[in-house]
mmCIF file of N, CA and C in Angstrom:
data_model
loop_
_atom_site.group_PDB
_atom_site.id
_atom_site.type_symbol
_atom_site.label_atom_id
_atom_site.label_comp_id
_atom_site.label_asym_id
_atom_site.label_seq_id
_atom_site.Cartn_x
_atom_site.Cartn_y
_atom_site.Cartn_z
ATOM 1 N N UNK A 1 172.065 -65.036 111.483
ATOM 2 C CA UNK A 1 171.759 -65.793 110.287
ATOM 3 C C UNK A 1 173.043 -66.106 109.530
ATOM 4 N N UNK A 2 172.979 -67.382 109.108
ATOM 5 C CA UNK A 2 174.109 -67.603 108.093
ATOM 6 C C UNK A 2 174.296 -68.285 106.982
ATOM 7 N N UNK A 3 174.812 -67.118 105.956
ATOM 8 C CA UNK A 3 174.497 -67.859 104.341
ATOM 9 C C UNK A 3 175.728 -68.603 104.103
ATOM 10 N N UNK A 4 175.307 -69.066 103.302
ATOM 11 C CA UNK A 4 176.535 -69.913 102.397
ATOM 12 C C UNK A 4 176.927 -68.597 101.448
ATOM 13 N N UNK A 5 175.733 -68.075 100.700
ATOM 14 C CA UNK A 5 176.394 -67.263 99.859
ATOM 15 C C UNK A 5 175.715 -65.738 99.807
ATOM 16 N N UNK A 6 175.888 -64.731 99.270
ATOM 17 C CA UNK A 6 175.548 -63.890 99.581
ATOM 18 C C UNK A 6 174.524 -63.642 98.542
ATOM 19 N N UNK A 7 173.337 -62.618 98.791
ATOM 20 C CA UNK A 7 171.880 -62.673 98.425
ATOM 21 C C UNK A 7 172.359 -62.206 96.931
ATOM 22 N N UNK A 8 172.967 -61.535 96.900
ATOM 23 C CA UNK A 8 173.564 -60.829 95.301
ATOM 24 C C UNK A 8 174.318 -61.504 94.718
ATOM 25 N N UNK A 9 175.004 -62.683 95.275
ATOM 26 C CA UNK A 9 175.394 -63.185 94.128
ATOM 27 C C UNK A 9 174.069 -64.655 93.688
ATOM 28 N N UNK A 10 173.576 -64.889 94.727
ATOM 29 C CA UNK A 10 172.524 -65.668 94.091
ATOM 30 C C UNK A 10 171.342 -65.453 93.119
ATOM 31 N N UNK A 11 171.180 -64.000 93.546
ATOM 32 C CA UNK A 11 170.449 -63.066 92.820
ATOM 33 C C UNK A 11 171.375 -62.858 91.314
ATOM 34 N N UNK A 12 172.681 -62.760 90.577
ATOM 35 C CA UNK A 12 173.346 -62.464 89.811
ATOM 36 C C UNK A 12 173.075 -63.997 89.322
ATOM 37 N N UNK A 13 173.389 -65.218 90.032
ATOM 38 C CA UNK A 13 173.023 -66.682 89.551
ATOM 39 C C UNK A 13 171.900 -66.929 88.879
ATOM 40 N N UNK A 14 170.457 -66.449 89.703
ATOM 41 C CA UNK A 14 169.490 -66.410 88.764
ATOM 42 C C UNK A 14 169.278 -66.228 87.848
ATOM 43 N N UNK A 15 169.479 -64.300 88.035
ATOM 44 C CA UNK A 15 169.666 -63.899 86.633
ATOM 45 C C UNK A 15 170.319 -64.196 85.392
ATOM 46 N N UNK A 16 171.367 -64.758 85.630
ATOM 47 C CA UNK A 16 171.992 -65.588 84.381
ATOM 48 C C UNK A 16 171.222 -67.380 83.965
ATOM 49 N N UNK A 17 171.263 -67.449 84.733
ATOM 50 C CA UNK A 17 170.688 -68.576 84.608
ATOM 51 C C UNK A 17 169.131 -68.654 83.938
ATOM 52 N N UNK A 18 168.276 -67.686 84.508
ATOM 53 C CA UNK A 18 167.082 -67.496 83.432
ATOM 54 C C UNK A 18 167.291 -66.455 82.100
ATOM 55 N N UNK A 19 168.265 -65.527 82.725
ATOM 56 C CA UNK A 19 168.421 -65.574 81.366
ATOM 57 C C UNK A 19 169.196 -66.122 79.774
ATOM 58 N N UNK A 20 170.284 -66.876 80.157
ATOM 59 C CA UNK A 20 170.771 -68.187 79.517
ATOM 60 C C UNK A 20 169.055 -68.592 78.714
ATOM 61 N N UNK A 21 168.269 -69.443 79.674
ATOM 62 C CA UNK A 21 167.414 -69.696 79.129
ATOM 63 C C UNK A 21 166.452 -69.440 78.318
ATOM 64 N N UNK A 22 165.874 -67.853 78.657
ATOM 65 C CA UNK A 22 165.444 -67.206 77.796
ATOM 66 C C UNK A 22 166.298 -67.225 76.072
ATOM 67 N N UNK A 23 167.663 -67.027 76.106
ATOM 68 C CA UNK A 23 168.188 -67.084 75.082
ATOM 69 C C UNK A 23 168.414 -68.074 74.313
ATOM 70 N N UNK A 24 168.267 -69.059 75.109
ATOM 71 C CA UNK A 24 168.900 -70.571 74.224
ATOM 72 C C UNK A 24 167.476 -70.992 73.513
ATOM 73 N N UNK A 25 165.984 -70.699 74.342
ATOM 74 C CA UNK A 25 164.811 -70.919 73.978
ATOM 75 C C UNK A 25 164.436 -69.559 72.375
ATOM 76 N N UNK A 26 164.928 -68.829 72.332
ATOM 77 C CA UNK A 26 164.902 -67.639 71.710
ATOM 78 C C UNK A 26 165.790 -68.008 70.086
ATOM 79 N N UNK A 27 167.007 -69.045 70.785
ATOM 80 C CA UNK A 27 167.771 -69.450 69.582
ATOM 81 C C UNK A 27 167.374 -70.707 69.103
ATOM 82 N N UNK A 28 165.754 -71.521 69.720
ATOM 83 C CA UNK A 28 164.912 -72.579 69.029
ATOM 84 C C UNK A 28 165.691 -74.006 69.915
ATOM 85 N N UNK A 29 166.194 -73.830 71.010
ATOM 86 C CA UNK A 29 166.462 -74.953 71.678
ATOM 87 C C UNK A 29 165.493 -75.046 72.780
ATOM 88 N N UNK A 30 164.751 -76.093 73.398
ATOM 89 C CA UNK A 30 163.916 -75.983 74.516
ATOM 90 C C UNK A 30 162.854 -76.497 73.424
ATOM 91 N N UNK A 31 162.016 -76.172 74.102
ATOM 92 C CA UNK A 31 162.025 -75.589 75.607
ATOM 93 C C UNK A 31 161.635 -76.124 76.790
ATOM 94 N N UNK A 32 162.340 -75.630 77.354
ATOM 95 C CA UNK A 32 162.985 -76.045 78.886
ATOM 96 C C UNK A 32 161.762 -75.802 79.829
ATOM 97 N N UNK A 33 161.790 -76.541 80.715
ATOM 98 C CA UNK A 33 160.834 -76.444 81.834
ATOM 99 C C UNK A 33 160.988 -75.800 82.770
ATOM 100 N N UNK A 34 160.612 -74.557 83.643
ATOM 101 C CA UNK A 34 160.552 -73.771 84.134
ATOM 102 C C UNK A 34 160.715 -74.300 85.747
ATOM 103 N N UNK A 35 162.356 -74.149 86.126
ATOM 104 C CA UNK A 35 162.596 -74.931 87.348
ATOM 105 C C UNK A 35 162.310 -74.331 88.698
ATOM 106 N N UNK A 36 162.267 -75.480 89.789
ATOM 107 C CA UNK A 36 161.485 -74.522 90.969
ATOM 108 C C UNK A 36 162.773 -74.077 91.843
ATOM 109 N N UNK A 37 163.694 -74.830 91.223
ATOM 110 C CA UNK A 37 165.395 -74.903 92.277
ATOM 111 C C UNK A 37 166.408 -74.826 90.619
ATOM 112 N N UNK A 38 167.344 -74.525 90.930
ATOM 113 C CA UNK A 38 168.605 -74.938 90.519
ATOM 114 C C UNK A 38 169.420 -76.162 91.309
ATOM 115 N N UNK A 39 169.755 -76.794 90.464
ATOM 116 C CA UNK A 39 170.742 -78.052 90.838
ATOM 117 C C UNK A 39 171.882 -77.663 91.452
ATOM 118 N N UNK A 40 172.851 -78.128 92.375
ATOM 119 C CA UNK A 40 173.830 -77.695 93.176
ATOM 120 C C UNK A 40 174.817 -77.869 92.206
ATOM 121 N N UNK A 41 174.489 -78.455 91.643
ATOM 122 C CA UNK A 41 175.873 -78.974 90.288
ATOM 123 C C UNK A 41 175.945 -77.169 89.490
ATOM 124 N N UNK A 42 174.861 -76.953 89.241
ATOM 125 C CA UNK A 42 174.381 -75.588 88.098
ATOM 126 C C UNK A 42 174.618 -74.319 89.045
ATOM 127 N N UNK A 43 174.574 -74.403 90.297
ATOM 128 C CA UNK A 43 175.333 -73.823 91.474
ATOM 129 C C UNK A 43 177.028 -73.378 91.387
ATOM 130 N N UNK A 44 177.472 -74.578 91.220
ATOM 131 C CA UNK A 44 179.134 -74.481 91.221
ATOM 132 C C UNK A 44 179.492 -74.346 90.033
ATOM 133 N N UNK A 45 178.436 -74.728 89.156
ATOM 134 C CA UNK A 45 179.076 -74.051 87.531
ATOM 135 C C UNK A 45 179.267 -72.766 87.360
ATOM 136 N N UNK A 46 178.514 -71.990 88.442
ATOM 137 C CA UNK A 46 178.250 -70.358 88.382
ATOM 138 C C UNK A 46 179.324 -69.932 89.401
ATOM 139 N N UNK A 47 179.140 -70.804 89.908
ATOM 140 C CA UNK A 47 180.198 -70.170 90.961
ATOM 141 C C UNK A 47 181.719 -69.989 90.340
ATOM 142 N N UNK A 48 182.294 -71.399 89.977
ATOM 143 C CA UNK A 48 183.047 -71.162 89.063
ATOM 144 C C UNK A 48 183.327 -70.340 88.078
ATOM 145 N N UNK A 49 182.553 -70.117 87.573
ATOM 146 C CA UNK A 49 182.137 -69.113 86.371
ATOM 147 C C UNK A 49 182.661 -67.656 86.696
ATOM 148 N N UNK A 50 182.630 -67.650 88.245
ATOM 149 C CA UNK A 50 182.440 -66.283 88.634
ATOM 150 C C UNK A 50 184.026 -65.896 89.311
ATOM 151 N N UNK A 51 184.595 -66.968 89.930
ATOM 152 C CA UNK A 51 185.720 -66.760 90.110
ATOM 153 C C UNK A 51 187.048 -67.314 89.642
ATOM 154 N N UNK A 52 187.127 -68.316 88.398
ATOM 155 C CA UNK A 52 188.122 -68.736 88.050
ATOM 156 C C UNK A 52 188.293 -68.147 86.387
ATOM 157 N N UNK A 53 189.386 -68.126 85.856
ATOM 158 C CA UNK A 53 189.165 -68.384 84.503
ATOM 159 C C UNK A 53 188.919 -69.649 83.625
ATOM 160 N N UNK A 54 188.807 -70.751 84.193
ATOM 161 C CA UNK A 54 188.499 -71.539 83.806
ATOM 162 C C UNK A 54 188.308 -72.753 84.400
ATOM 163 N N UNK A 55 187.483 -73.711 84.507
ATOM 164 C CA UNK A 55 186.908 -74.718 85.118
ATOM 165 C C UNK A 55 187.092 -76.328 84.745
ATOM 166 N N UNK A 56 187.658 -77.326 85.238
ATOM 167 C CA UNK A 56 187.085 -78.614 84.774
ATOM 168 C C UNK A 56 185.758 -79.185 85.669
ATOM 169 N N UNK A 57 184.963 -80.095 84.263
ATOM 170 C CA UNK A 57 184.282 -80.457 85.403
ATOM 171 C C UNK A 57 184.226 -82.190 85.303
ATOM 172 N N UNK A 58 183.655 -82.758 86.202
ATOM 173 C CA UNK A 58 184.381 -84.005 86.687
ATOM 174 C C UNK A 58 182.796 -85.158 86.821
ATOM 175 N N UNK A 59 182.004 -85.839 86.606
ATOM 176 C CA UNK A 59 180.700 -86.866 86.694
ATOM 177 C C UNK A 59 179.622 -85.320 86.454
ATOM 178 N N UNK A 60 179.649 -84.605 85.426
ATOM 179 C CA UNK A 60 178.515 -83.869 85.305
ATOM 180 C C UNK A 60 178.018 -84.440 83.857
ATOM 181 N N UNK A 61 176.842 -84.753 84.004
ATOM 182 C CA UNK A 61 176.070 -85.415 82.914
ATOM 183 C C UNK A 61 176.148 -84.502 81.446
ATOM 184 N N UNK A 62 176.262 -84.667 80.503
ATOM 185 C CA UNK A 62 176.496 -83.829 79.058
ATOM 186 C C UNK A 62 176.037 -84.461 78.141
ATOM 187 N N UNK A 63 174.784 -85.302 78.258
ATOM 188 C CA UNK A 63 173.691 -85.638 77.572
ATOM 189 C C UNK A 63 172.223 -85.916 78.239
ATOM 190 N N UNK A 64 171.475 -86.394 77.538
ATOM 191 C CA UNK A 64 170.075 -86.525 78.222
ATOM 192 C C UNK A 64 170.291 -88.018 79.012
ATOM 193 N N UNK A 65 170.681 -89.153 78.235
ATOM 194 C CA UNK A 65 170.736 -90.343 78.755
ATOM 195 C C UNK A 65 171.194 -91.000 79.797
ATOM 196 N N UNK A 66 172.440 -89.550 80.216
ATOM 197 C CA UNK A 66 173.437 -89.753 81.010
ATOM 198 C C UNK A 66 172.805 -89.612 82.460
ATOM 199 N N UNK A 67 172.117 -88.802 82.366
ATOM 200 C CA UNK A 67 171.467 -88.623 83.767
ATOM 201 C C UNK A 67 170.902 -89.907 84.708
ATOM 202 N N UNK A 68 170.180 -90.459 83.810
ATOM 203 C CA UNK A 68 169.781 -92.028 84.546
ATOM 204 C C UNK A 68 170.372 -93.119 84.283
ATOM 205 N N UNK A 69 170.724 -92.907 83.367
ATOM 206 C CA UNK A 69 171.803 -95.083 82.865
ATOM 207 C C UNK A 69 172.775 -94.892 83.332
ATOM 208 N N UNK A 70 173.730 -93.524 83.397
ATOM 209 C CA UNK A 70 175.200 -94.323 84.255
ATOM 210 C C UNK A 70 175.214 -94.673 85.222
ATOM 211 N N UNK A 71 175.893 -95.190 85.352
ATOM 212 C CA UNK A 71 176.117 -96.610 86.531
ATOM 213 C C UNK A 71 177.303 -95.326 87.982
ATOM 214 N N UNK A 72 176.411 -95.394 88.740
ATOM 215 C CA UNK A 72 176.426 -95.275 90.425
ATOM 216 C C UNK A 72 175.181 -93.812 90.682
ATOM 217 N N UNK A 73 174.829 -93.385 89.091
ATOM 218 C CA UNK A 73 174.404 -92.184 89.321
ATOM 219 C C UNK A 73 173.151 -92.421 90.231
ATOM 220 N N UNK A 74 172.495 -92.131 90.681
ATOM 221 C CA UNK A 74 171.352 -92.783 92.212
ATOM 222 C C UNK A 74 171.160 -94.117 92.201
ATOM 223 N N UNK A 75 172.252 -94.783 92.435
ATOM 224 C CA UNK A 75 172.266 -96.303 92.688
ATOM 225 C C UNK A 75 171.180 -96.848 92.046
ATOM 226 N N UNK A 76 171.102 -96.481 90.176
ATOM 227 C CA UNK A 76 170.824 -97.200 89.022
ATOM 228 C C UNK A 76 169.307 -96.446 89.171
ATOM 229 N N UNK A 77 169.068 -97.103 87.890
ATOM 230 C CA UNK A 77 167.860 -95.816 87.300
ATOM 231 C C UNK A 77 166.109 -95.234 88.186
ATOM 232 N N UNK A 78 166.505 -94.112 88.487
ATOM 233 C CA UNK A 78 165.468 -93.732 89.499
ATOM 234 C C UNK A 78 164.941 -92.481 88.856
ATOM 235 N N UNK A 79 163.995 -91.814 89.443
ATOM 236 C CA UNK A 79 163.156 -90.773 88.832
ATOM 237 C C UNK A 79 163.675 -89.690 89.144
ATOM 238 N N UNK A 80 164.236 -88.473 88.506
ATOM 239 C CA UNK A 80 165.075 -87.287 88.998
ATOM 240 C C UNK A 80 164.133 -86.112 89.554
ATOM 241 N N UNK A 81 164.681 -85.563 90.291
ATOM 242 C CA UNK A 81 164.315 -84.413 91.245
ATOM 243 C C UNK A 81 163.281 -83.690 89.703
ATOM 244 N N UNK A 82 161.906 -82.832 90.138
ATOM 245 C CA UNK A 82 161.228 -83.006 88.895
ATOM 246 C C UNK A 82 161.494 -81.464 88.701
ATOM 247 N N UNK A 83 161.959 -80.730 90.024
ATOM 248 C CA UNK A 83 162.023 -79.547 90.020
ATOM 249 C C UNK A 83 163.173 -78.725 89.673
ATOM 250 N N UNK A 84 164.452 -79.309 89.039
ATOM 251 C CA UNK A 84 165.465 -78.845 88.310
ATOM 252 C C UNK A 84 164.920 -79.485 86.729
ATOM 253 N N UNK A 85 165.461 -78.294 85.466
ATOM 254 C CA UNK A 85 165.573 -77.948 84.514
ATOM 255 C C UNK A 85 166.874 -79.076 83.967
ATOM 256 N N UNK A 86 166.650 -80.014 83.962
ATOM 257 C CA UNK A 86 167.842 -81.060 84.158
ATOM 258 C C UNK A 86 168.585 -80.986 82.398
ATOM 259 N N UNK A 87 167.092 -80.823 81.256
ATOM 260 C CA UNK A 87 167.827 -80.342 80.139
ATOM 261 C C UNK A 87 168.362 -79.209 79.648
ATOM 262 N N UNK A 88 168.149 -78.363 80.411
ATOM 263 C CA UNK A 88 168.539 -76.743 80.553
ATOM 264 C C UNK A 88 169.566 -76.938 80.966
ATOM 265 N N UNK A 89 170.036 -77.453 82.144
ATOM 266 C CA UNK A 89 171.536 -77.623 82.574
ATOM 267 C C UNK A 89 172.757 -78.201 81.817
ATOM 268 N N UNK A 90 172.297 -79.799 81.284
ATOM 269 C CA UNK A 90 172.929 -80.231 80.176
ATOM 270 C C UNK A 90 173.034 -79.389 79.291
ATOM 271 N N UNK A 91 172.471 -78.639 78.356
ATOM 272 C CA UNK A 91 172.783 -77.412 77.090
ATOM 273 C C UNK A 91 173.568 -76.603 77.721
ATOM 274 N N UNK A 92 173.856 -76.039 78.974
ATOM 275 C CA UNK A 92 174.286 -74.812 79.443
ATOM 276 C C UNK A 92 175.677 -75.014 79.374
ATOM 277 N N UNK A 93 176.219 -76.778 80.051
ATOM 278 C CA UNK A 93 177.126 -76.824 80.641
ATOM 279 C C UNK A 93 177.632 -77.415 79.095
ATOM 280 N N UNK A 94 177.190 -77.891 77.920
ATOM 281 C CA UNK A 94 177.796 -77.726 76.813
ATOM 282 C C UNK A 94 177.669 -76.849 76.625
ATOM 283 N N UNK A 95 176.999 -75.543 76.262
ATOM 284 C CA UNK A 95 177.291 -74.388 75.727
ATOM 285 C C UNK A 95 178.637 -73.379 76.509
ATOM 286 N N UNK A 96 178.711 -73.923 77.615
ATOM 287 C CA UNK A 96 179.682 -73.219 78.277
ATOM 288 C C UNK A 96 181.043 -74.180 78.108
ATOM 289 N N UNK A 97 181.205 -75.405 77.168
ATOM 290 C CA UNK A 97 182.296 -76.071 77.034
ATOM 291 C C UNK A 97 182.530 -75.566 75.583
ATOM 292 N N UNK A 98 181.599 -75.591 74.994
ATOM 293 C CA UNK A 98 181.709 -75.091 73.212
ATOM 294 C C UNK A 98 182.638 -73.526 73.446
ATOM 295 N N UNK A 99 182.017 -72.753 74.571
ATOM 296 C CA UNK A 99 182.769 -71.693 74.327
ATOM 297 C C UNK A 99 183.997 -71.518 74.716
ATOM 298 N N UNK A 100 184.429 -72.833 75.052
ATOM 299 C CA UNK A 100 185.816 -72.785 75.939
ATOM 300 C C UNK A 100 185.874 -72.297 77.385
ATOM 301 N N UNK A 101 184.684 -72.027 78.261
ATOM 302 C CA UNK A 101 185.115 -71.396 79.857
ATOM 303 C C UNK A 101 185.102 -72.519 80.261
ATOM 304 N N UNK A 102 184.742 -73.938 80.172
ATOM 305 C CA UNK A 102 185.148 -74.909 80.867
ATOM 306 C C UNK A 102 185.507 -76.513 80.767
ATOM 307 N N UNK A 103 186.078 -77.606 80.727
ATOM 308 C CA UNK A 103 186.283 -78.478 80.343
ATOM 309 C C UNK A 103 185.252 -79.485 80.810
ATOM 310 N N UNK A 104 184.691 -80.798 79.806
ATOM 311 C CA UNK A 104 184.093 -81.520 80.607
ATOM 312 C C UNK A 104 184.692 -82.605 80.860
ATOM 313 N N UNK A 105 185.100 -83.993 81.870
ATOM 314 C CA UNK A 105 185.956 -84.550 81.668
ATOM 315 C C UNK A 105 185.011 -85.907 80.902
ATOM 316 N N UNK A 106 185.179 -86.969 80.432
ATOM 317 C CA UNK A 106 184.342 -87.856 79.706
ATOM 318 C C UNK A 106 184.701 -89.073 80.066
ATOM 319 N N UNK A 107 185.664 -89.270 81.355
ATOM 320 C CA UNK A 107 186.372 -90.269 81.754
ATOM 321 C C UNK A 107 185.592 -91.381 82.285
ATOM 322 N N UNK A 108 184.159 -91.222 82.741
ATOM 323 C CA UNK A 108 183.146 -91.912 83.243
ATOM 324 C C UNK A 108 182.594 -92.892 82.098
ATOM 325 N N UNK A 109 183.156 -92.322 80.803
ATOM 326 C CA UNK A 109 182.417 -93.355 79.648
ATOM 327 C C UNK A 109 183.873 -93.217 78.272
ATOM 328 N N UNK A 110 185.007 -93.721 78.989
ATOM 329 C CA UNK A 110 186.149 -93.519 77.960
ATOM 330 C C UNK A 110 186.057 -93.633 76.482
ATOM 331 N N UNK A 111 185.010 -94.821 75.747
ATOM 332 C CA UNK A 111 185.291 -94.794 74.819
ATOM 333 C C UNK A 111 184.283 -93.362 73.801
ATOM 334 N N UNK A 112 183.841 -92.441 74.704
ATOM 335 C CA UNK A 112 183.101 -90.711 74.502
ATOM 336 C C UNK A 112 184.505 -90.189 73.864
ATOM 337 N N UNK A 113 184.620 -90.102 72.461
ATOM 338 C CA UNK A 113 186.062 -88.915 72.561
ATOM 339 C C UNK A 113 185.511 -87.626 72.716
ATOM 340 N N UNK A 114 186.552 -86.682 73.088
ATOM 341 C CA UNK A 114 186.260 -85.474 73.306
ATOM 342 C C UNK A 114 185.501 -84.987 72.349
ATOM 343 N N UNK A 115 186.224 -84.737 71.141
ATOM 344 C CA UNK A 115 185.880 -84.179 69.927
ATOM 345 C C UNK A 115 184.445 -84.701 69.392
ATOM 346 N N UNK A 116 183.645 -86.130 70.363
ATOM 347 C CA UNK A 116 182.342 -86.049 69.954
ATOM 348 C C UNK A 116 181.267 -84.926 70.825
ATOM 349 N N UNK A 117 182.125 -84.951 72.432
ATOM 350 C CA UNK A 117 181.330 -83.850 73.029
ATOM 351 C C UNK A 117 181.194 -82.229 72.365
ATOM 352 N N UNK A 118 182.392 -82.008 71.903
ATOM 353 C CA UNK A 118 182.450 -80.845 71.038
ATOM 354 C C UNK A 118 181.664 -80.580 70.067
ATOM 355 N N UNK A 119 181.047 -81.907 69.584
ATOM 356 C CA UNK A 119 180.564 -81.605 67.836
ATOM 357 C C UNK A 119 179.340 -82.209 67.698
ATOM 358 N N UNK A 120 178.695 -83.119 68.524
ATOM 359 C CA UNK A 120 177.174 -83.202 68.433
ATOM 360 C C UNK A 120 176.846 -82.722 69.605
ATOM 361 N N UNK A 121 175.272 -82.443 69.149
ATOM 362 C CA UNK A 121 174.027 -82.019 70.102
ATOM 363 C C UNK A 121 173.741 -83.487 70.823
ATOM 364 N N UNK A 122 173.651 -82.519 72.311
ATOM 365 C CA UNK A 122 173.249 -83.732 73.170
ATOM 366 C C UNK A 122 172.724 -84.729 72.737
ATOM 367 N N UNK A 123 171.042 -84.416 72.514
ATOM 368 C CA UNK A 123 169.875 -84.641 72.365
ATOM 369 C C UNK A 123 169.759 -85.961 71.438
ATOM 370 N N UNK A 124 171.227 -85.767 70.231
ATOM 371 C CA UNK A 124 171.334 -86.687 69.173
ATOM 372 C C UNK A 124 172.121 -87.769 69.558
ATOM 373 N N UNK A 125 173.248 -87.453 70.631
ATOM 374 C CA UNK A 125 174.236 -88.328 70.700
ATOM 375 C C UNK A 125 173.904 -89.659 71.620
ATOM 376 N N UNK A 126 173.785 -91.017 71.210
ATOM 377 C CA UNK A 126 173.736 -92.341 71.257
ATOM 378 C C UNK A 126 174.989 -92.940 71.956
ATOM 379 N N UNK A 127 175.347 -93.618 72.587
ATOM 380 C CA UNK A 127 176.525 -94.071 73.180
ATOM 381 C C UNK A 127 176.380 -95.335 72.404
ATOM 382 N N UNK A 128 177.611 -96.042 71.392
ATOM 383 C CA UNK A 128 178.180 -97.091 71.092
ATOM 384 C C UNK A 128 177.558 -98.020 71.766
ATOM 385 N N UNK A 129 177.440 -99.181 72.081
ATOM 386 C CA UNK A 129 177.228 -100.483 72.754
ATOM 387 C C UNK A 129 178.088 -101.294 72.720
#
């Protein structure tokens, strides 16, 4: 048999990962839908997580809107996998930029300054026209 990764650290992935959720739902964000998979993206965030001190990350969505309107994301707007937590992931991977373990890059939508990813909630933030 052959893993990609080993049962304990996927098992350690989970566990953070539901429990992240439990907490962010606990601190009145959510609530989140109870996923049947993790996203491969929410995969390498952990992974990362686990062996670097710090991470950039590079076309990972960091709002709600972002997921379907940017342009190449499933060759233009289609219905997303129903079984990832897709707004759970977005909060995580800002909450894990707010705390500084990782950078997001915003280069996919230049006129995003950083300092707006830093300082509004997803949920609120509107892209210019």
């Amino acid at each position: 048999r052959t893993r990609l990764l080993s049962p304990q650290f996927i098992r350690w992935q989970m566990n953070a990962y539901f429990g992240l959720k439990k907490d962010l739902e606990t601190l009145g964000l959510g609530p989140y839908p109870c996923p049947t998979s993790v996203s491969s993206g929410m995969h390498a965030v952990f992974m990362s997580a686990a062996l670097c001190k710090s991470a950039s990350l590079y076309g990972y969505s960091y709002y709600d809107d972002m997921l379907t309107t940017r342009s190449g994301h499933n060759n233009g707007p289609q219905p997303l996998f129903p079984g990832h937590s897709w707004s759970l992931d977005i909060d995580l991977i800002r909450l894990l930029h707010y705390a500084g373990k990782l950078s997001v890059c915003t280069a996919d939508v230049p006129s995003i300054p950083l300092m707006t990813l830093r300082t509004k909630p997803g949920r609120d933030y509107k892209r210019k026209r």
